[in-house]
mmCIF file of C-alpha atoms and ligand atoms in Angstrom:
data_model
loop_
_atom_site.group_PDB
_atom_site.id
_atom_site.type_symbol
_atom_site.label_atom_id
_atom_site.label_comp_id
_atom_site.label_asym_id
_atom_site.label_seq_id
_atom_site.Cartn_x
_atom_site.Cartn_y
_atom_site.Cartn_z
ATOM 1 C CA MET A 146 -18.622 -4.693 93.296
ATOM 2 C CA PRO A 147 -17.675 -1.402 94.849
ATOM 3 C CA LYS A 148 -20.450 0.165 96.915
ATOM 4 C CA GLN A 149 -22.356 2.945 95.217
ATOM 5 C CA ALA A 150 -22.413 6.431 96.496
ATOM 6 C CA ILE A 151 -25.505 7.180 98.582
ATOM 7 C CA ARG A 152 -27.791 9.555 96.658
ATOM 8 C CA THR A 153 -30.194 12.058 98.203
ATOM 9 C CA ALA A 154 -33.678 11.036 97.073
ATOM 10 C CA VAL A 155 -35.597 13.980 98.622
ATOM 11 C CA HIS A 156 -34.097 17.425 98.862
ATOM 12 C CA ALA A 157 -35.327 20.019 101.381
ATOM 13 C CA ASP A 158 -34.058 23.543 101.229
ATOM 14 C CA LEU A 159 -33.649 25.347 104.596
ATOM 15 C CA HIS A 160 -33.606 28.737 102.827
ATOM 16 C CA LYS A 161 -36.866 28.466 100.800
ATOM 17 C CA PRO A 162 -40.431 28.549 102.115
ATOM 18 C CA ALA A 163 -41.582 24.944 102.817
ATOM 19 C CA TRP A 164 -44.840 25.453 100.829
ATOM 20 C CA GLU A 165 -42.810 26.217 97.677
ATOM 21 C CA GLN A 166 -40.926 22.873 97.762
ATOM 22 C CA PRO A 167 -42.452 20.175 95.522
ATOM 23 C CA GLN A 168 -40.861 17.221 97.331
ATOM 24 C CA LEU A 169 -42.639 18.160 100.574
ATOM 25 C CA HIS A 170 -46.318 17.921 101.502
ATOM 26 C CA ASN A 171 -48.376 18.463 104.747
ATOM 27 C CA ARG A 172 -51.571 16.402 104.312
ATOM 28 C CA TRP A 173 -52.332 12.606 103.895
ATOM 29 C CA HIS A 174 -54.002 11.890 100.535
ATOM 30 C CA PRO A 175 -53.585 9.114 97.920
ATOM 31 C CA ASP A 176 -53.459 11.624 95.050
ATOM 32 C CA ILE A 177 -50.330 13.498 96.212
ATOM 33 C CA PRO A 178 -47.845 12.716 93.375
ATOM 34 C CA PHE A 179 -44.736 10.697 94.144
ATOM 35 C CA SER A 180 -41.785 12.993 94.787
ATOM 36 C CA CYS A 181 -39.177 10.392 93.755
ATOM 37 C CA THR A 182 -38.608 6.703 93.205
ATOM 38 C CA VAL A 183 -36.469 4.431 95.448
ATOM 39 C CA GLN A 184 -35.777 0.792 94.603
ATOM 40 C CA PRO A 185 -36.086 -1.958 97.234
ATOM 41 C CA GLY A 186 -32.637 -2.561 98.585
ATOM 42 C CA GLU A 187 -31.307 0.917 97.752
ATOM 43 C CA VAL A 188 -29.862 3.104 100.466
ATOM 44 C CA VAL A 189 -30.866 6.745 100.176
ATOM 45 C CA LYS A 190 -30.772 9.949 102.087
ATOM 46 C CA VAL A 191 -34.045 11.916 102.658
ATOM 47 C CA GLU A 192 -33.763 15.571 103.798
ATOM 48 C CA CYS A 193 -36.483 16.893 106.066
ATOM 49 C CA LEU A 194 -37.423 20.339 107.323
ATOM 50 C CA ASP A 195 -38.511 20.588 110.969
ATOM 51 C CA TRP A 196 -42.190 19.966 111.469
ATOM 52 C CA THR A 197 -43.220 23.634 111.174
ATOM 53 C CA GLY A 198 -41.311 24.246 107.994
ATOM 54 C CA GLY A 199 -38.943 26.704 109.609
ATOM 55 C CA GLN A 200 -41.398 28.852 111.520
ATOM 56 C CA ILE A 201 -39.286 28.720 114.794
ATOM 57 C CA GLY A 202 -36.081 30.659 115.214
ATOM 58 C CA ASN A 203 -32.997 30.255 117.258
ATOM 59 C CA ASN A 204 -33.633 33.274 119.595
ATOM 60 C CA ASP A 205 -34.699 33.975 123.150
ATOM 61 C CA SER A 206 -38.395 34.724 122.627
ATOM 62 C CA ALA A 207 -41.379 32.244 122.486
ATOM 63 C CA ASP A 208 -43.483 34.599 120.352
ATOM 64 C CA ASP A 209 -42.912 32.412 117.310
ATOM 65 C CA ILE A 210 -44.389 29.455 119.213
ATOM 66 C CA LYS A 211 -47.333 31.512 120.489
ATOM 67 C CA TYR A 212 -48.189 32.582 116.913
ATOM 68 C CA CYS A 213 -47.021 29.433 115.073
ATOM 69 C CA ASP A 214 -49.509 28.690 112.295
ATOM 70 C CA LEU A 215 -50.626 25.065 112.901
ATOM 71 C CA SER A 216 -52.588 24.802 109.602
ATOM 72 C CA ARG A 217 -49.183 24.614 107.925
ATOM 73 C CA ILE A 218 -47.853 21.509 109.721
ATOM 74 C CA HIS A 219 -46.376 18.860 109.435
ATOM 75 C CA TYR A 220 -44.042 19.184 106.421
ATOM 76 C CA LEU A 221 -43.169 15.722 105.270
ATOM 77 C CA SER A 222 -40.577 14.483 102.729
ATOM 78 C CA GLY A 223 -42.057 12.240 99.993
ATOM 79 C CA PRO A 224 -44.275 10.469 99.050
ATOM 80 C CA ILE A 225 -41.517 8.049 97.943
ATOM 81 C CA GLU A 226 -42.587 5.563 95.247
ATOM 82 C CA VAL A 227 -41.246 2.008 95.837
ATOM 83 C CA PRO A 228 -41.589 0.013 92.633
ATOM 84 C CA GLY A 229 -43.139 -3.496 93.112
ATOM 85 C CA THR A 230 -45.280 -2.669 96.104
ATOM 86 C CA GLU A 231 -49.031 -3.368 96.008
ATOM 87 C CA PRO A 232 -51.786 -2.777 98.523
ATOM 88 C CA GLY A 233 -51.591 -5.488 101.181
ATOM 89 C CA ASP A 234 -47.775 -5.603 101.126
ATOM 90 C CA VAL A 235 -45.645 -4.517 104.028
ATOM 91 C CA LEU A 236 -42.891 -1.899 103.480
ATOM 92 C CA VAL A 237 -39.807 -2.497 105.677
ATOM 93 C CA VAL A 238 -37.947 0.679 106.575
ATOM 94 C CA GLU A 239 -34.570 0.331 108.077
ATOM 95 C CA ILE A 240 -33.270 3.599 109.584
ATOM 96 C CA GLN A 241 -29.565 3.562 109.045
ATOM 97 C CA ASP A 242 -28.846 7.033 110.337
ATOM 98 C CA VAL A 243 -30.369 10.384 111.334
ATOM 99 C CA GLN A 244 -28.384 13.560 111.555
ATOM 100 C CA PRO A 245 -29.049 17.300 111.746
ATOM 101 C CA PHE A 246 -27.912 19.502 108.859
ATOM 102 C CA PRO A 247 -24.286 20.560 109.460
ATOM 103 C CA GLU A 248 -25.391 24.132 108.909
ATOM 104 C CA GLN A 249 -28.176 23.931 111.557
ATOM 105 C CA PRO A 250 -26.785 22.089 114.637
ATOM 106 C CA TRP A 251 -29.708 23.119 116.874
ATOM 107 C CA GLY A 252 -33.267 22.285 117.646
ATOM 108 C CA TYR A 253 -36.092 23.391 119.932
ATOM 109 C CA CYS A 254 -38.630 22.125 122.336
ATOM 110 C CA ALA A 255 -41.654 24.189 123.233
ATOM 111 C CA ILE A 256 -44.813 24.510 125.284
ATOM 112 C CA PHE A 257 -47.718 25.596 123.046
ATOM 113 C CA ASP A 258 -50.239 28.173 124.185
ATOM 114 C CA LYS A 259 -53.409 26.564 125.486
ATOM 115 C CA ASN A 260 -55.368 28.327 122.711
ATOM 116 C CA ASN A 261 -52.921 27.316 119.897
ATOM 117 C CA GLY A 262 -52.082 23.612 120.177
ATOM 118 C CA GLY A 263 -51.932 23.178 123.918
ATOM 119 C CA GLY A 264 -50.313 20.138 125.347
ATOM 120 C CA PHE A 265 -50.637 17.429 127.984
ATOM 121 C CA LEU A 266 -50.290 19.751 131.010
ATOM 122 C CA ASP A 267 -51.956 22.851 129.432
ATOM 123 C CA SER A 268 -54.367 23.369 132.305
ATOM 124 C CA HIS A 269 -51.285 23.857 134.580
ATOM 125 C CA TYR A 270 -48.988 25.569 132.031
ATOM 126 C CA PRO A 271 -51.188 27.484 129.560
ATOM 127 C CA ASN A 272 -48.635 29.932 128.149
ATOM 128 C CA ALA A 273 -46.109 29.477 125.316
ATOM 129 C CA ALA A 274 -42.495 28.926 126.293
ATOM 130 C CA LYS A 275 -39.425 27.578 124.417
ATOM 131 C CA ALA A 276 -35.980 26.169 124.773
ATOM 132 C CA ILE A 277 -33.271 26.080 122.106
ATOM 133 C CA TRP A 278 -31.078 22.968 122.293
ATOM 134 C CA ASP A 279 -27.538 23.044 120.877
ATOM 135 C CA PHE A 280 -26.162 19.832 119.383
ATOM 136 C CA GLU A 281 -22.594 18.630 120.188
ATOM 137 C CA GLY A 282 -22.211 15.392 118.263
ATOM 138 C CA ILE A 283 -24.462 12.941 120.053
ATOM 139 C CA PHE A 284 -24.978 15.327 123.020
ATOM 140 C CA CYS A 285 -27.247 18.286 123.546
ATOM 141 C CA SER A 286 -27.491 21.130 126.042
ATOM 142 C CA SER A 287 -29.620 24.313 126.340
ATOM 143 C CA ARG A 288 -29.078 27.847 127.488
ATOM 144 C CA HIS A 289 -32.745 27.823 128.425
ATOM 145 C CA VAL A 290 -32.535 24.685 130.619
ATOM 146 C CA PRO A 291 -29.145 24.868 132.255
ATOM 147 C CA GLY A 292 -27.565 22.102 134.365
ATOM 148 C CA VAL A 293 -28.345 19.208 132.009
ATOM 149 C CA ARG A 294 -26.561 17.485 129.169
ATOM 150 C CA PHE A 295 -27.580 14.185 127.492
ATOM 151 C CA PRO A 296 -27.126 12.099 124.359
ATOM 152 C CA GLY A 297 -30.050 12.116 121.935
ATOM 153 C CA LEU A 298 -32.114 9.180 120.854
ATOM 154 C CA ILE A 299 -32.523 10.590 117.387
ATOM 155 C CA HIS A 300 -35.572 9.531 115.407
ATOM 156 C CA PRO A 301 -38.374 10.555 112.963
ATOM 157 C CA GLY A 302 -41.739 11.380 114.681
ATOM 158 C CA ILE A 303 -43.673 10.570 111.507
ATOM 159 C CA MET A 304 -43.314 7.705 108.993
ATOM 160 C CA ALA A 305 -46.138 6.165 106.945
ATOM 161 C CA CYS A 306 -47.343 5.077 103.562
ATOM 162 C CA LYS A 307 -50.097 6.943 101.670
ATOM 163 C CA PRO A 308 -53.685 5.961 102.699
ATOM 164 C CA SER A 309 -56.031 4.540 100.151
ATOM 165 C CA GLN A 310 -59.065 6.667 99.302
ATOM 166 C CA GLU A 311 -61.181 4.213 101.240
ATOM 167 C CA MET A 312 -58.993 4.529 104.376
ATOM 168 C CA LEU A 313 -58.900 8.376 104.050
ATOM 169 C CA ASP A 314 -62.680 8.484 103.842
ATOM 170 C CA MET A 315 -62.999 6.290 106.945
ATOM 171 C CA TRP A 316 -60.711 8.595 108.866
ATOM 172 C CA ASN A 317 -62.528 11.680 107.855
ATOM 173 C CA LYS A 318 -65.894 10.121 108.689
ATOM 174 C CA ARG A 319 -65.046 8.831 112.154
ATOM 175 C CA GLU A 320 -63.157 12.025 113.232
ATOM 176 C CA ALA A 321 -66.076 14.169 112.003
ATOM 177 C CA GLU A 322 -68.481 12.012 114.105
ATOM 178 C CA LEU A 323 -66.236 12.537 117.123
ATOM 179 C CA VAL A 324 -66.219 16.329 116.593
ATOM 180 C CA ASP A 325 -70.015 16.328 116.195
ATOM 181 C CA TYR A 326 -70.494 14.309 119.339
ATOM 182 C CA HIS A 327 -68.348 16.555 121.438
ATOM 183 C CA ALA A 328 -70.119 19.644 120.103
ATOM 184 C CA SER A 329 -73.428 18.058 121.092
ATOM 185 C CA ILE A 330 -72.291 17.558 124.726
ATOM 186 C CA GLY A 331 -70.634 20.962 124.925
ATOM 187 C CA THR A 332 -67.011 19.823 125.256
ATOM 188 C CA LYS A 333 -64.696 22.858 125.251
ATOM 189 C CA GLY A 334 -61.633 22.937 123.004
ATOM 190 C CA VAL A 335 -60.501 20.984 119.985
ATOM 191 C CA VAL A 336 -60.931 17.162 120.021
ATOM 192 C CA ALA A 337 -59.786 16.518 116.421
ATOM 193 C CA ASN A 338 -58.421 18.564 113.495
ATOM 194 C CA LEU A 339 -60.617 17.948 110.445
ATOM 195 C CA PRO A 340 -59.394 18.642 106.842
ATOM 196 C CA ASN A 341 -58.495 22.298 106.523
ATOM 197 C CA GLU A 342 -57.843 23.899 103.127
ATOM 198 C CA LYS A 343 -55.759 26.711 104.548
ATOM 199 C CA TYR A 344 -52.057 26.274 103.760
ATOM 200 C CA ALA A 345 -52.575 22.672 102.608
ATOM 201 C CA HIS A 346 -49.537 21.693 100.489
ATOM 202 C CA ALA A 347 -49.851 18.829 98.014
ATOM 203 C CA GLY A 348 -46.338 18.602 96.879
ATOM 204 C CA ALA A 349 -45.905 18.701 93.064
ATOM 205 C CA ALA A 350 -49.687 18.273 92.454
ATOM 206 C CA ASP A 351 -51.403 20.341 89.687
ATOM 207 C CA ALA A 352 -54.096 22.842 90.659
ATOM 208 C CA ALA A 353 -57.028 20.393 90.311
ATOM 209 C CA ILE A 354 -55.379 17.695 92.486
ATOM 210 C CA ALA A 355 -54.115 20.255 94.956
ATOM 211 C CA ALA A 356 -57.741 21.508 95.472
ATOM 212 C CA THR A 357 -58.934 17.943 96.131
ATOM 213 C CA VAL A 358 -56.051 17.279 98.568
ATOM 214 C CA ALA A 359 -56.831 20.600 100.336
ATOM 215 C CA LYS A 360 -60.474 19.693 100.707
ATOM 216 C CA GLU A 361 -60.134 16.055 101.725
ATOM 217 C CA GLY A 362 -56.552 15.547 102.897
ATOM 218 C CA ALA A 363 -56.288 14.213 106.475
ATOM 219 C CA ARG A 364 -54.265 16.364 108.903
ATOM 220 C CA THR A 365 -51.005 14.889 109.998
ATOM 221 C CA ILE A 366 -51.449 15.383 113.680
ATOM 222 C CA PRO A 367 -52.744 12.008 115.038
ATOM 223 C CA PRO A 368 -51.092 8.626 114.530
ATOM 224 C CA ARG A 369 -53.451 6.398 112.553
ATOM 225 C CA GLU A 370 -53.537 2.765 111.150
ATOM 226 C CA HIS A 371 -50.720 3.507 108.675
ATOM 227 C CA GLY A 372 -48.367 4.796 111.385
ATOM 228 C CA GLY A 373 -48.059 8.586 110.873
ATOM 229 C CA ASN A 374 -47.302 10.823 113.900
ATOM 230 C CA CYS A 375 -46.525 8.036 116.350
ATOM 231 C CA ASP A 376 -43.676 9.863 118.048
ATOM 232 C CA ILE A 377 -41.992 6.686 119.206
ATOM 233 C CA LYS A 378 -38.595 7.636 120.479
ATOM 234 C CA ASN A 379 -37.114 4.163 119.860
ATOM 235 C CA LEU A 380 -37.495 4.363 116.071
ATOM 236 C CA SER A 381 -33.899 5.434 116.066
ATOM 237 C CA ARG A 382 -30.743 4.396 114.219
ATOM 238 C CA GLY A 383 -30.745 0.650 113.334
ATOM 239 C CA SER A 384 -34.489 0.256 113.903
ATOM 240 C CA LYS A 385 -36.760 -1.564 111.429
ATOM 241 C CA SER A 386 -40.351 -0.520 110.892
ATOM 242 C CA TYR A 387 -43.002 -2.639 109.196
ATOM 243 C CA LEU A 388 -45.586 -0.368 107.516
ATOM 244 C CA PRO A 389 -48.785 -1.476 105.839
ATOM 245 C CA VAL A 390 -49.103 -0.505 102.178
ATOM 246 C CA TYR A 391 -52.456 0.736 100.780
ATOM 247 C CA CYS A 392 -51.575 2.151 97.358
ATOM 248 C CA LYS A 393 -49.572 0.851 94.391
ATOM 249 C CA GLY A 394 -45.978 2.161 94.838
ATOM 250 C CA ALA A 395 -46.445 2.515 98.641
ATOM 251 C CA GLY A 396 -45.820 6.289 98.817
ATOM 252 C CA LEU A 397 -43.597 6.501 101.916
ATOM 253 C CA SER A 398 -43.384 9.890 103.649
ATOM 254 C CA ILE A 399 -41.073 10.870 106.506
ATOM 255 C CA GLY A 400 -40.622 13.904 108.699
ATOM 256 C CA ASP A 401 -40.874 15.555 112.078
ATOM 257 C CA LEU A 402 -37.314 14.588 113.029
ATOM 258 C CA HIS A 403 -36.474 14.642 116.742
ATOM 259 C CA PHE A 404 -32.947 14.800 118.300
ATOM 260 C CA SER A 405 -34.413 13.425 121.502
ATOM 261 C CA GLN A 406 -37.800 12.879 123.252
ATOM 262 C CA GLY A 407 -39.276 11.594 126.393
ATOM 263 C CA ASP A 408 -41.997 8.908 126.317
ATOM 264 C CA GLY A 409 -45.339 10.510 125.638
ATOM 265 C CA GLU A 410 -44.086 13.568 123.723
ATOM 266 C CA ILE A 411 -45.554 15.402 126.723
ATOM 267 C CA SER A 412 -45.715 19.062 125.617
ATOM 268 C CA PHE A 413 -47.171 18.499 122.050
ATOM 269 C CA CYS A 414 -44.098 20.189 120.552
ATOM 270 C CA GLY A 415 -42.791 17.657 122.928
ATOM 271 C CA ALA A 416 -39.411 16.690 121.577
ATOM 272 C CA ILE A 417 -36.214 18.397 120.480
ATOM 273 C CA GLU A 418 -37.540 19.312 117.020
ATOM 274 C CA MET A 419 -34.999 19.576 114.198
ATOM 275 C CA ALA A 420 -34.430 19.645 110.462
ATOM 276 C CA GLY A 421 -32.079 16.955 109.281
ATOM 277 C CA ILE A 422 -31.202 14.068 107.025
ATOM 278 C CA ILE A 423 -32.313 10.448 107.464
ATOM 279 C CA THR A 424 -30.705 7.555 105.721
ATOM 280 C CA ILE A 425 -33.002 4.602 104.936
ATOM 281 C CA LYS A 426 -33.061 1.271 103.206
ATOM 282 C CA LEU A 427 -36.378 -0.162 102.009
ATOM 283 C CA ASP A 428 -37.524 -3.733 101.532
ATOM 284 C CA ILE A 429 -40.872 -5.398 100.722
ATOM 285 C CA ILE A 430 -42.764 -8.243 102.317
ATOM 286 C CA LYS A 431 -45.320 -9.398 99.782
ATOM 287 C CA ASN A 432 -48.857 -9.883 101.233
ATOM 288 C CA GLY A 433 -47.446 -9.143 104.650
ATOM 289 C CA VAL A 434 -50.600 -7.404 105.983
ATOM 290 C CA ALA A 435 -52.793 -10.582 105.637
ATOM 291 C CA ASP A 436 -49.976 -13.051 106.501
ATOM 292 C CA MET A 437 -49.021 -11.246 109.734
ATOM 293 C CA LYS A 438 -52.627 -10.114 110.492
ATOM 294 C CA MET A 439 -51.388 -6.545 110.749
ATOM 295 C CA LYS A 440 -53.749 -3.685 111.602
ATOM 296 C CA ASN A 441 -51.098 -1.189 112.727
ATOM 297 C CA PRO A 442 -47.356 -0.937 112.122
ATOM 298 C CA MET A 443 -44.768 -3.046 114.070
ATOM 299 C CA TYR A 444 -41.150 -2.210 114.681
ATOM 300 C CA ILE A 445 -37.908 -3.515 116.068
ATOM 301 C CA PRO A 446 -35.903 -0.898 118.000
ATOM 302 C CA GLY A 447 -32.336 -0.105 116.992
ATOM 303 C CA PRO A 448 -29.333 -1.281 118.991
ATOM 304 C CA VAL A 449 -28.036 2.271 119.721
ATOM 305 C CA GLU A 450 -29.513 4.019 122.739
ATOM 306 C CA PRO A 451 -28.309 6.297 125.508
ATOM 307 C CA HIS A 452 -27.249 3.881 128.238
ATOM 308 C CA TYR A 453 -27.976 4.703 131.812
ATOM 309 C CA GLY A 454 -27.827 1.882 134.400
ATOM 310 C CA PRO A 455 -31.263 0.536 135.446
ATOM 311 C CA SER A 456 -30.706 1.838 138.951
ATOM 312 C CA ARG A 457 -29.815 5.390 137.721
ATOM 313 C CA TYR A 458 -33.424 6.309 136.953
ATOM 314 C CA LEU A 459 -35.319 8.312 139.671
ATOM 315 C CA THR A 460 -38.768 6.992 139.018
ATOM 316 C CA PHE A 461 -41.938 8.771 139.973
ATOM 317 C CA GLU A 462 -45.330 7.130 140.345
ATOM 318 C CA GLY A 463 -48.803 8.456 139.597
ATOM 319 C CA LEU A 464 -52.448 7.200 140.088
ATOM 320 C CA SER A 465 -55.728 7.857 138.557
ATOM 321 C CA VAL A 466 -56.663 10.296 141.235
ATOM 322 C CA ASP A 467 -56.442 13.826 140.018
ATOM 323 C CA GLU A 468 -55.014 16.942 141.741
ATOM 324 C CA HIS A 469 -58.433 17.789 143.194
ATOM 325 C CA GLY A 470 -58.631 14.384 144.867
ATOM 326 C CA THR A 471 -61.267 13.029 142.420
ATOM 327 C CA GLN A 472 -61.132 9.244 141.854
ATOM 328 C CA HIS A 473 -61.048 8.216 138.185
ATOM 329 C CA TYR A 474 -61.659 4.608 137.042
ATOM 330 C CA LEU A 475 -58.413 3.098 135.606
ATOM 331 C CA ASP A 476 -57.741 6.332 133.707
ATOM 332 C CA VAL A 477 -54.178 6.144 132.423
ATOM 333 C CA ASN A 478 -54.347 9.683 131.112
ATOM 334 C CA VAL A 479 -54.980 11.013 134.605
ATOM 335 C CA ALA A 480 -52.348 8.763 136.110
ATOM 336 C CA TYR A 481 -49.615 9.833 133.641
ATOM 337 C CA LYS A 482 -50.409 13.474 134.134
ATOM 338 C CA GLN A 483 -50.035 13.022 138.004
ATOM 339 C CA THR A 484 -46.731 11.235 137.362
ATOM 340 C CA CYS A 485 -45.456 14.186 135.280
ATOM 341 C CA LEU A 486 -46.587 16.744 137.862
ATOM 342 C CA GLN A 487 -44.744 14.759 140.596
ATOM 343 C CA PHE A 488 -41.547 15.061 138.610
ATOM 344 C CA ILE A 489 -42.008 18.798 138.072
ATOM 345 C CA GLU A 490 -42.710 19.544 141.749
ATOM 346 C CA TYR A 491 -39.695 17.507 142.825
ATOM 347 C CA PHE A 492 -37.266 19.339 140.509
ATOM 348 C CA LYS A 493 -38.573 22.799 141.158
ATOM 349 C CA LYS A 494 -36.584 22.586 144.432
ATOM 350 C CA PHE A 495 -33.431 23.070 142.450
ATOM 351 C CA GLY A 496 -34.606 26.394 141.130
ATOM 352 C CA TYR A 497 -36.046 25.298 137.823
ATOM 353 C CA THR A 498 -39.405 26.895 136.788
ATOM 354 C CA GLY A 499 -42.417 24.592 135.992
ATOM 355 C CA GLU A 500 -42.001 25.574 132.258
ATOM 356 C CA GLN A 501 -38.365 24.493 132.135
ATOM 357 C CA LEU A 502 -39.210 21.166 133.707
ATOM 358 C CA TYR A 503 -42.205 20.590 131.410
ATOM 359 C CA ILE A 504 -39.859 21.146 128.523
ATOM 360 C CA LEU A 505 -37.216 18.872 130.026
ATOM 361 C CA LEU A 506 -39.763 16.039 130.435
ATOM 362 C CA SER A 507 -40.383 16.277 126.721
ATOM 363 C CA SER A 508 -36.755 16.602 125.668
ATOM 364 C CA ALA A 509 -34.827 14.150 127.788
ATOM 365 C CA PRO A 510 -34.845 10.358 127.384
ATOM 366 C CA VAL A 511 -37.356 9.785 130.169
ATOM 367 C CA GLN A 512 -38.979 6.342 130.314
ATOM 368 C CA GLY A 513 -42.722 6.205 130.716
ATOM 369 C CA HIS A 514 -44.295 2.871 131.757
ATOM 370 C CA LEU A 515 -47.740 1.524 132.449
ATOM 371 C CA ALA A 516 -47.166 -0.217 135.753
ATOM 372 C CA ALA A 517 -50.715 -1.606 136.472
ATOM 373 C CA ILE A 518 -54.000 -1.409 134.641
ATOM 374 C CA VAL A 519 -56.034 -4.057 136.565
ATOM 375 C CA ASP A 520 -56.074 -2.928 140.170
ATOM 376 C CA ILE A 521 -59.373 -1.126 140.305
ATOM 377 C CA PRO A 522 -60.031 1.684 140.662
ATOM 378 C CA ASN A 523 -56.483 2.968 140.169
ATOM 379 C CA ALA A 524 -54.236 2.749 137.107
ATOM 380 C CA CYS A 525 -50.557 3.226 138.079
ATOM 381 C CA THR A 526 -48.004 4.767 135.720
ATOM 382 C CA THR A 527 -44.357 5.533 136.217
ATOM 383 C CA LEU A 528 -41.860 8.038 134.819
ATOM 384 C CA GLY A 529 -38.121 7.333 135.146
ATOM 385 C CA VAL A 530 -35.666 10.168 134.792
ATOM 386 C CA PRO A 531 -31.997 9.368 134.330
ATOM 387 C CA VAL A 532 -30.280 11.177 137.168
ATOM 388 C CA ASP A 533 -26.995 11.386 135.306
ATOM 389 C CA ILE A 534 -28.352 13.934 132.806
ATOM 390 C CA PHE A 535 -27.982 16.443 135.576
ATOM 391 C CA GLU A 536 -24.679 18.160 136.385
ATOM 392 C CA PHE A 537 -25.499 18.040 140.170
ATOM 393 C CA ASP A 538 -26.700 15.437 142.584
ATOM 394 C CA VAL A 539 -30.535 15.134 142.454
ATOM 395 C CA LEU A 540 -31.113 11.916 144.505
ATOM 396 C CA PRO A 541 -33.525 12.163 147.490
ATOM 397 C CA LYS A 542 -31.798 13.150 150.709
ATOM 398 C CA GLU A 543 -32.691 14.600 154.162
ATOM 399 C CA GLY A 544 -32.498 18.366 154.601
ATOM 400 C CA GLY A 545 -33.775 19.430 151.146
ATOM 401 C CA PHE A 546 -31.780 20.761 148.138
ATOM 402 C CA ALA A 547 -29.817 23.805 147.345
ATOM 403 C CA LYS A 548 -31.188 26.096 144.604
ATOM 404 C CA VAL A 549 -28.721 25.854 141.718
ATOM 405 C CA ILE A 550 -30.678 27.160 138.708
ATOM 406 C CA GLU A 551 -31.461 30.904 138.491
ATOM 407 C CA SER A 552 -32.510 31.540 134.897
ATOM 408 C CA ASP A 553 -35.700 30.776 132.958
ATOM 409 C CA CYS A 554 -36.493 29.402 129.444
ATOM 410 C CA ALA A 555 -37.596 31.739 126.593
ATOM 411 C CA LEU A 556 -41.055 33.235 127.274
ATOM 412 C CA THR A 557 -43.421 35.394 125.174
ATOM 413 C CA SER A 558 -42.916 39.185 125.061
ATOM 414 C CA GLY A 559 -46.362 39.742 126.621
ATOM 415 C CA LYS A 560 -45.148 38.167 129.866
HETATM 416 ZN ZN1 ZN B 171 -42.119 16.580 116.359
#
């Protein structure tokens, strides 16, 4: 039998507003209609817009990041119906390839304004900034972060099956309780994004269903039991993901493609975000959820990764003692923040700005690890940066470093 041509199951149009495209949606809800049907064993291509649905341009200003409308995100492709799947089954997604659109060989990584999205280091870097990354086959480089070039570990940030109504109700209840609790103790800032009717897009739904989805649909920002916005950089080419199924027909959605990302997706828009095409093959494990006692997805990484020798990572350590000297108890969040800040302070010596390095941390294939979580009172985390991504020698040496970088990333017009 000759192999069949690979068809495109989901079309995404780069030149049309995302909210007018019926094969895309931006909320999680069981009632969003299937956008297409893919048989188990079939290989298909799925086209995806970037997570913002094209709100960010290839230019030298970060104004589009500062004013990006976060009620519109994330535009996902699907839900894909997989005949034969029932609740309790596991959907196996093999990622065979991920590529940018040939007509759009670029992506972006950005720091969001503290008052619009924020990010891991927003108390240190509160203003919007952006870097455009140009793709050259497997490599990328940026006019906004000069002096580096590296291969991408290309992957989707988001992949999941539709939640059941019961699961959706549970998410909405527990997240509302969290918001109420933090309001009661006076926490500043947003702790969770509850359903928001503004700019909800329910794909091909009719008006009545679209209204329900807008009212109840879970936002796509956090990862949850079904997978979702996990931002795992190793879900790349050749990987296999095992996703729990909650609805008849599964309803797989994919989106938020990344050309490359560091562990932790540190700046919130913390990867090289791109529009592109993902090639997948689906399979079903009947009753897999109970048989494998699954609560959350599992995966097997692909065999294709940028390969830097194990001793070519300059690795920074951080502890759960914050920058004010306050001791925290085994707090991994504090420790990883300190680890990232160590990296930034070290590389500023070469002339980079803090914003450029915050963006580089999010874009390059840096390895974040949990070193120790038992040695009270300090958690210890590490962050390894492949030194060979730099075009100059960055290893520690006596006498300090020469300043080699003299330009900045894209900033807002107000600055
Ligand atoms: Zn993303």
